[in-house]
Coordinates of C-alpha atoms in Angstrom, one line a residue:
M28 CA 4.3 7.1 32.3
N29 CA 5.8 10.3 30.8
K30 CA 5.8 11.2 27.1
T31 CA 9.5 10.4 26.6
A32 CA 9.1 6.9 27.9
D33 CA 6.0 6.4 25.7
E34 CA 7.9 7.5 22.7
L35 CA 10.8 5.2 23.5
F36 CA 8.5 2.1 23.7
M37 CA 6.5 3.2 20.6
K38 CA 9.8 3.4 18.7
E39 CA 10.4 -0.2 19.6
A40 CA 7.0 -1.2 18.3
L41 CA 7.6 0.7 15.1
K42 CA 11.0 -1.1 14.8
L43 CA 9.3 -4.5 15.0
A44 CA 6.8 -3.5 12.3
E45 CA 9.3 -2.0 9.8
P46 CA 10.8 -5.2 8.3
R47 CA 7.3 -6.5 7.6
K48 CA 6.5 -3.6 5.2
G49 CA 4.8 -5.0 2.1
L50 CA 4.7 -8.6 3.5
T51 CA 1.3 -8.2 5.3
H52 CA -0.7 -6.8 2.3
P53 CA -3.7 -6.4 2.1
N54 CA -3.3 -5.8 5.8
P55 CA -1.3 -2.9 7.3
T56 CA 2.1 -3.7 9.0
V57 CA 1.8 -3.4 12.8
G58 CA 4.1 -3.8 15.8
A59 CA 3.3 -4.1 19.5
V60 CA 5.2 -4.2 22.8
I61 CA 3.9 -4.8 26.3
V62 CA 5.6 -3.0 29.2
K63 CA 5.3 -3.6 33.0
N64 CA 7.3 -1.7 35.7
G65 CA 9.3 -0.1 32.9
K66 CA 10.4 -3.4 31.4
V67 CA 9.4 -4.9 28.0
I68 CA 7.7 -8.2 28.8
G69 CA 6.2 -9.1 25.4
K70 CA 6.8 -8.2 21.7
G71 CA 4.8 -9.0 18.6
Y72 CA 4.3 -8.0 15.0
H73 CA 1.8 -9.0 12.3
K74 CA 3.5 -11.6 10.1
K75 CA 1.0 -11.8 7.2
A76 CA -2.7 -11.6 6.3
G77 CA -4.7 -14.3 8.1
M78 CA -2.2 -14.7 10.9
P79 CA -2.6 -13.3 14.4
H80 CA -2.3 -9.5 14.7
A81 CA 0.6 -7.8 16.5
E82 CA -1.4 -7.3 19.8
R83 CA -2.2 -11.0 20.1
E84 CA 1.4 -12.0 19.2
A85 CA 2.7 -9.6 22.0
I86 CA 0.3 -11.1 24.5
N87 CA 1.2 -14.7 23.6
D88 CA 4.9 -13.8 23.8
A89 CA 4.5 -12.4 27.3
V90 CA 2.5 -15.4 28.5
K91 CA 4.9 -17.8 27.0
K92 CA 7.7 -16.1 28.9
G93 CA 5.7 -16.6 32.1
Y94 CA 4.8 -12.9 32.8
N95 CA 1.6 -11.7 34.4
I96 CA 0.2 -9.2 32.0
E97 CA -2.5 -7.7 34.3
G98 CA -1.9 -4.0 34.9
S99 CA 0.6 -3.6 32.1
T100 CA 0.8 -1.1 29.2
M101 CA 0.6 -2.0 25.6
Y102 CA 2.2 0.1 22.8
V103 CA 0.8 -0.5 19.4
T104 CA 1.5 1.3 16.1
L105 CA -2.1 1.2 14.8
E106 CA -5.5 1.2 16.5
P107 CA -6.5 -2.3 17.7
C108 CA -9.2 -3.9 15.5
C109 CA -12.6 -4.4 17.0
H110 CA -14.4 -6.5 14.3
Y111 CA -14.3 -10.1 13.2
G112 CA -12.3 -10.6 10.0
R113 CA -10.0 -13.4 9.2
T114 CA -8.9 -13.1 12.9
P115 CA -10.9 -12.2 16.0
P116 CA -10.9 -8.6 17.4
C117 CA -7.7 -7.5 19.2
T118 CA -9.7 -5.3 21.6
E119 CA -11.2 -8.5 23.0
A120 CA -7.7 -10.0 23.7
I121 CA -6.6 -6.7 25.4
I122 CA -9.6 -6.6 27.6
D123 CA -9.4 -10.3 28.6
S124 CA -5.7 -9.8 29.5
R125 CA -6.6 -7.0 31.9
I126 CA -4.1 -4.7 30.3
K127 CA -4.4 -1.4 32.2
R128 CA -3.2 1.1 29.6
V129 CA -3.0 1.2 25.8
V130 CA -0.8 3.7 23.8
I131 CA -1.7 3.9 20.1
A132 CA 0.4 5.7 17.5
T133 CA -2.4 6.4 15.1
V134 CA -6.1 5.6 14.5
D135 CA -7.0 3.0 11.8
P136 CA -8.4 4.7 8.6
N137 CA -10.6 1.7 8.0
P138 CA -14.2 2.8 8.7
Q139 CA -14.9 -0.6 10.4
V140 CA -12.3 0.3 13.1
S141 CA -11.6 4.0 12.9
G142 CA -12.1 5.3 16.5
K143 CA -14.3 2.4 17.5
G144 CA -11.4 0.3 18.9
V145 CA -10.3 3.3 21.1
E146 CA -14.0 3.7 22.2
I147 CA -14.3 0.1 23.2
L148 CA -11.1 0.1 25.3
K149 CA -12.1 3.3 27.1
K150 CA -15.6 1.8 27.8
H151 CA -13.9 -1.1 29.6
G152 CA -11.9 1.3 31.8
I153 CA -8.6 1.0 29.9
E154 CA -6.6 4.3 29.8
T155 CA -6.1 4.9 26.1
V156 CA -3.6 7.4 24.7
V157 CA -3.6 8.2 20.9
G158 CA -1.0 10.1 18.8
I159 CA 2.4 9.0 20.1
L160 CA 4.8 9.1 17.1
Q161 CA 1.7 9.4 14.9
E162 CA 3.5 10.8 11.8
E163 CA 6.1 7.9 11.8
A164 CA 3.2 5.4 12.1
K165 CA 1.3 6.9 9.3
K166 CA 4.4 6.9 7.1
L167 CA 5.0 3.2 7.9
N168 CA 1.5 2.4 6.5
E169 CA 1.2 5.3 4.0
D170 CA 0.1 2.8 1.3
F171 CA -2.6 1.3 3.4
F172 CA -4.0 4.8 4.3
V173 CA -4.2 5.7 0.6
Y174 CA -5.8 2.3 -0.3
I175 CA -8.5 2.8 2.4
K176 CA -9.2 6.5 1.9
K177 CA -8.8 6.8 -1.9
K178 CA -10.0 3.3 -2.8
R179 CA -7.0 2.8 -5.1
P180 CA -3.5 1.5 -4.7
F181 CA -0.7 3.7 -3.4
I182 CA 1.2 4.7 -6.6
H183 CA 5.0 4.8 -6.5
L184 CA 6.8 5.8 -9.7
K185 CA 10.4 4.6 -10.1
I186 CA 12.8 6.2 -12.6
A187 CA 16.5 5.4 -13.3
Q188 CA 18.2 8.1 -15.3
S189 CA 21.5 9.8 -16.2
L190 CA 22.6 13.1 -14.8
D191 CA 21.0 14.9 -17.7
G192 CA 17.7 13.2 -17.4
K193 CA 18.0 10.4 -20.0
I194 CA 16.7 6.8 -19.5
A195 CA 18.5 5.4 -22.5
T196 CA 20.7 6.4 -25.4
R197 CA 19.2 7.3 -28.8
T198 CA 19.5 3.6 -29.8
G199 CA 17.5 2.5 -26.8
S200 CA 20.5 1.2 -24.8
S201 CA 19.8 1.5 -21.1
K202 CA 21.7 -1.4 -19.4
W203 CA 23.0 -0.3 -16.9
I204 CA 22.6 3.4 -16.3
T205 CA 22.6 3.0 -12.5
S206 CA 24.9 1.1 -10.2
E207 CA 24.6 -2.4 -8.8
E208 CA 23.9 -0.8 -5.4
S209 CA 21.0 1.2 -6.8
R210 CA 19.6 -1.9 -8.6
K211 CA 19.7 -3.9 -5.4
Y212 CA 17.7 -1.2 -3.6
V213 CA 15.0 -1.4 -6.3
H214 CA 14.5 -5.0 -5.2
Q215 CA 13.8 -3.6 -1.7
L216 CA 11.2 -1.3 -3.3
R217 CA 9.7 -4.4 -5.1
K218 CA 9.6 -6.3 -1.8
E219 CA 7.6 -3.5 -0.2
S220 CA 5.1 -3.4 -3.1
T221 CA 2.0 -5.6 -3.7
A222 CA 2.5 -5.3 -7.5
V223 CA 5.1 -4.0 -10.0
M224 CA 3.9 -2.5 -13.3
V225 CA 5.5 -2.1 -16.8
G226 CA 4.2 -1.1 -20.2
T227 CA 4.7 -2.9 -23.5
N228 CA 7.9 -1.1 -24.7
T229 CA 9.8 -1.7 -21.5
A230 CA 8.7 -5.4 -21.5
L231 CA 9.8 -5.8 -25.1
K232 CA 13.1 -4.0 -24.7
D233 CA 14.3 -5.3 -21.3
N234 CA 12.5 -8.7 -21.0
P235 CA 12.3 -8.2 -17.2
N236 CA 11.5 -10.7 -14.5
L237 CA 10.0 -8.1 -12.2
T238 CA 10.7 -10.3 -9.2
V239 CA 12.6 -9.8 -6.0
R240 CA 15.9 -11.5 -6.3
H241 CA 18.9 -9.8 -4.7
I242 CA 17.4 -9.7 -1.2
E243 CA 15.4 -12.3 0.8
T244 CA 11.6 -12.2 0.6
E245 CA 8.7 -14.4 1.6
R246 CA 6.5 -13.5 -1.3
Q247 CA 6.8 -12.1 -4.8
P248 CA 4.9 -9.1 -5.9
L249 CA 2.2 -9.5 -8.6
R250 CA 3.5 -8.6 -12.0
V251 CA 1.2 -6.2 -13.9
V252 CA 1.7 -5.8 -17.6
L253 CA 0.0 -3.4 -20.0
D254 CA -0.1 -4.8 -23.6
K255 CA -3.1 -3.6 -25.7
D256 CA -2.0 -5.6 -28.8
L257 CA -0.5 -8.6 -27.0
K258 CA 2.8 -8.0 -28.6
I259 CA 5.0 -9.5 -25.9
P260 CA 6.2 -13.0 -26.9
E261 CA 4.9 -15.9 -24.9
D262 CA 8.4 -17.1 -23.9
Y263 CA 9.2 -13.8 -22.2
N264 CA 10.2 -13.8 -18.5
L265 CA 7.0 -12.0 -17.5
F266 CA 5.1 -15.2 -18.2
N267 CA 7.4 -17.6 -16.3
N268 CA 6.2 -19.3 -13.1
E269 CA 8.4 -17.3 -10.7
A270 CA 5.5 -14.9 -9.8
K271 CA 1.8 -14.3 -10.7
T272 CA 1.1 -12.1 -13.7
V273 CA -1.9 -10.1 -14.6
L274 CA -2.0 -8.7 -18.1
F275 CA -4.2 -5.9 -19.2
T276 CA -5.1 -6.0 -22.9
S277 CA -7.8 -4.9 -25.3
N278 CA -10.2 -6.2 -28.0
L279 CA -7.2 -5.8 -30.4
A280 CA -5.6 -8.9 -28.8
D281 CA -5.5 -12.3 -30.5
I282 CA -8.0 -14.6 -28.8
D283 CA -5.9 -17.7 -29.3
K284 CA -2.9 -16.1 -27.6
I285 CA -5.1 -15.0 -24.7
K286 CA -6.2 -18.6 -24.3
R287 CA -2.6 -20.0 -24.4
L288 CA -1.5 -17.4 -21.7
E289 CA -4.5 -18.2 -19.5
D290 CA -3.7 -21.9 -19.7
R291 CA -0.2 -21.0 -18.3
G292 CA -1.8 -19.2 -15.3
V293 CA -1.6 -15.6 -16.6
Q294 CA -4.7 -13.6 -15.5
I295 CA -6.0 -11.6 -18.5
V296 CA -8.1 -8.5 -18.1
R297 CA -9.6 -6.9 -21.3
L298 CA -10.3 -3.2 -21.1
P299 CA -11.6 -0.6 -23.5
L300 CA -9.1 2.0 -25.0
K301 CA -9.5 5.7 -25.1
N302 CA -7.5 7.5 -27.8
G303 CA -5.5 4.3 -28.2
K304 CA -4.6 4.1 -24.5
F305 CA -5.9 2.4 -21.4
K306 CA -7.6 4.6 -18.9
L307 CA -5.5 4.5 -15.8
Y308 CA -8.6 4.6 -13.5
D309 CA -9.9 1.4 -15.2
I310 CA -6.6 -0.4 -14.3
L311 CA -6.4 1.0 -10.8
E312 CA -10.0 0.0 -10.1
N313 CA -9.2 -3.6 -11.2
L314 CA -6.0 -3.6 -9.1
Y315 CA -7.9 -2.3 -6.1
S316 CA -10.4 -5.1 -6.4
M317 CA -7.4 -7.5 -6.4
D318 CA -6.2 -6.1 -3.0
V319 CA -3.2 -4.3 -4.5
I320 CA -2.3 -1.9 -1.8
H321 CA 1.1 -0.6 -3.2
L322 CA 1.8 -0.3 -6.9
L323 CA 5.4 0.2 -8.0
V324 CA 5.4 1.6 -11.6
E325 CA 8.8 0.8 -13.2
G326 CA 8.1 2.4 -16.6
G327 CA 8.8 3.2 -19.3
R328 CA 8.6 6.8 -20.3
D329 CA 5.1 6.8 -21.8
L330 CA 3.5 5.1 -18.8
I331 CA 5.3 7.3 -16.2
T332 CA 4.2 10.4 -18.2
Q333 CA 0.6 9.2 -18.3
F334 CA 0.6 8.9 -14.5
L335 CA 2.1 12.4 -14.2
Q336 CA -0.4 13.9 -16.7
E337 CA -3.3 12.4 -14.7
K338 CA -1.7 13.5 -11.4
L339 CA -2.0 9.9 -10.2
F340 CA 1.0 9.3 -8.0
D341 CA 1.9 9.4 -4.3
K342 CA 5.6 9.0 -4.4
I343 CA 8.4 9.2 -7.0
S344 CA 11.9 7.6 -6.6
V345 CA 14.4 8.9 -9.1
F346 CA 17.8 7.2 -9.2
I347 CA 20.3 9.5 -10.8
A348 CA 23.6 8.1 -12.2
S349 CA 26.8 10.1 -12.6
K350 CA 26.6 9.7 -16.4
I351 CA 25.9 12.1 -19.2
I352 CA 24.2 10.8 -22.3
G353 CA 23.4 14.1 -24.2
E354 CA 20.4 15.6 -25.9
D355 CA 19.9 12.8 -28.4
G356 CA 19.2 10.3 -25.6
I357 CA 15.7 9.3 -24.6
S358 CA 14.3 11.6 -21.9
S359 CA 12.8 10.3 -18.6
F360 CA 9.5 12.1 -19.3
G361 CA 7.4 12.7 -22.3
K362 CA 5.4 15.9 -23.1
L363 CA 3.4 17.3 -20.2
G364 CA 2.2 20.5 -21.9
V365 CA 3.9 22.8 -19.5
N366 CA 4.2 26.3 -21.1
S367 CA 5.4 28.3 -18.1
V368 CA 7.4 27.3 -15.0
D369 CA 4.5 28.1 -12.6
K370 CA 2.5 25.4 -14.4
S371 CA 5.1 22.7 -13.8
I372 CA 4.5 19.7 -11.5
N373 CA 5.8 20.8 -8.1
L374 CA 7.3 18.1 -5.9
H375 CA 8.4 18.0 -2.3
L376 CA 11.9 16.4 -1.7
E377 CA 11.4 14.1 1.2
D378 CA 14.7 12.2 1.3
I379 CA 18.1 11.8 -0.5
K380 CA 20.1 8.5 -0.4
R381 CA 23.4 7.6 -1.9
F382 CA 24.3 4.4 -3.6
G383 CA 27.9 4.4 -4.8
D384 CA 28.1 7.2 -7.4
D385 CA 24.3 7.3 -7.7
I386 CA 21.9 9.4 -5.7
L387 CA 18.3 8.6 -5.1
L388 CA 15.7 11.4 -4.7
Q389 CA 12.5 10.5 -3.0
L390 CA 9.8 13.0 -3.8
R391 CA 6.1 13.6 -3.1
P392 CA 3.4 15.6 -4.8

């Protein structure tokens, strides 16, 4: 089959995977299609962790429809697994189905699989092509790639600000700087995340829920709260039963309050402080062990600034409203110690979206 046809069918596999972004964590999101004589005979995607992978779903779909899969081509967005986890290896299902050719968008970064799945398929005489729409496939699972390679969550910083870079007025008023359309899109970002994080000041000021509400979802992200003194009142939304909450605190916290929150199902993690702050690496290490693949950091200013200072971020989404607050407003970022322009944090502008009168800049390091 020619490269154009391969790309066409791979696009279809990517399209199947896209709506599952964030819903399969800690697994990657994967789509697969089976083609015979130029016609799609089976489609599948990974629904969620513990359920059959995309390859098996596509095979089952074709069989259910009464097709003979032997001699067909499978297109899959990520290298088929070759090890026993919560589900059996997909390479086995492909071999047993006598599929003739497998086209893979990108190799799996997981050392248990990386290249081994391809090797097994080739060893069984299956023609295997790797690298069709590779960049698109890597982008789809960018958080999974970071999680596997860097052994920490993918860090996505989200900021909502005025045209002149203010997140609130001098009195702390910030509702609402951005439009309803922008705020709705934030719920999409939450849906794609494993966890959403805020610091104490944001929690006290906004009393947020940090849940996905304005769009449909099958799961809520984990709420991550940093509160070294345990200042947040127990009746705040972050401690309701709409989603799970993990709270990072320190030895400064009141033991009785910890006990009461734990009784309500809040997971408490006590960490040491350095210069009065948590070490981000301590937090990320804990979140990594909790299978947090994608961390959306929703602020506030001090927390966002700390991530920037420590160069710990993979993506920044800045929502800019058509409003001007003035120099007495609260700036989006704190002090970064930049003395000359060549020492500033340089970013790559990846995408621009428009929501009503707001614009969203999506940036990378």
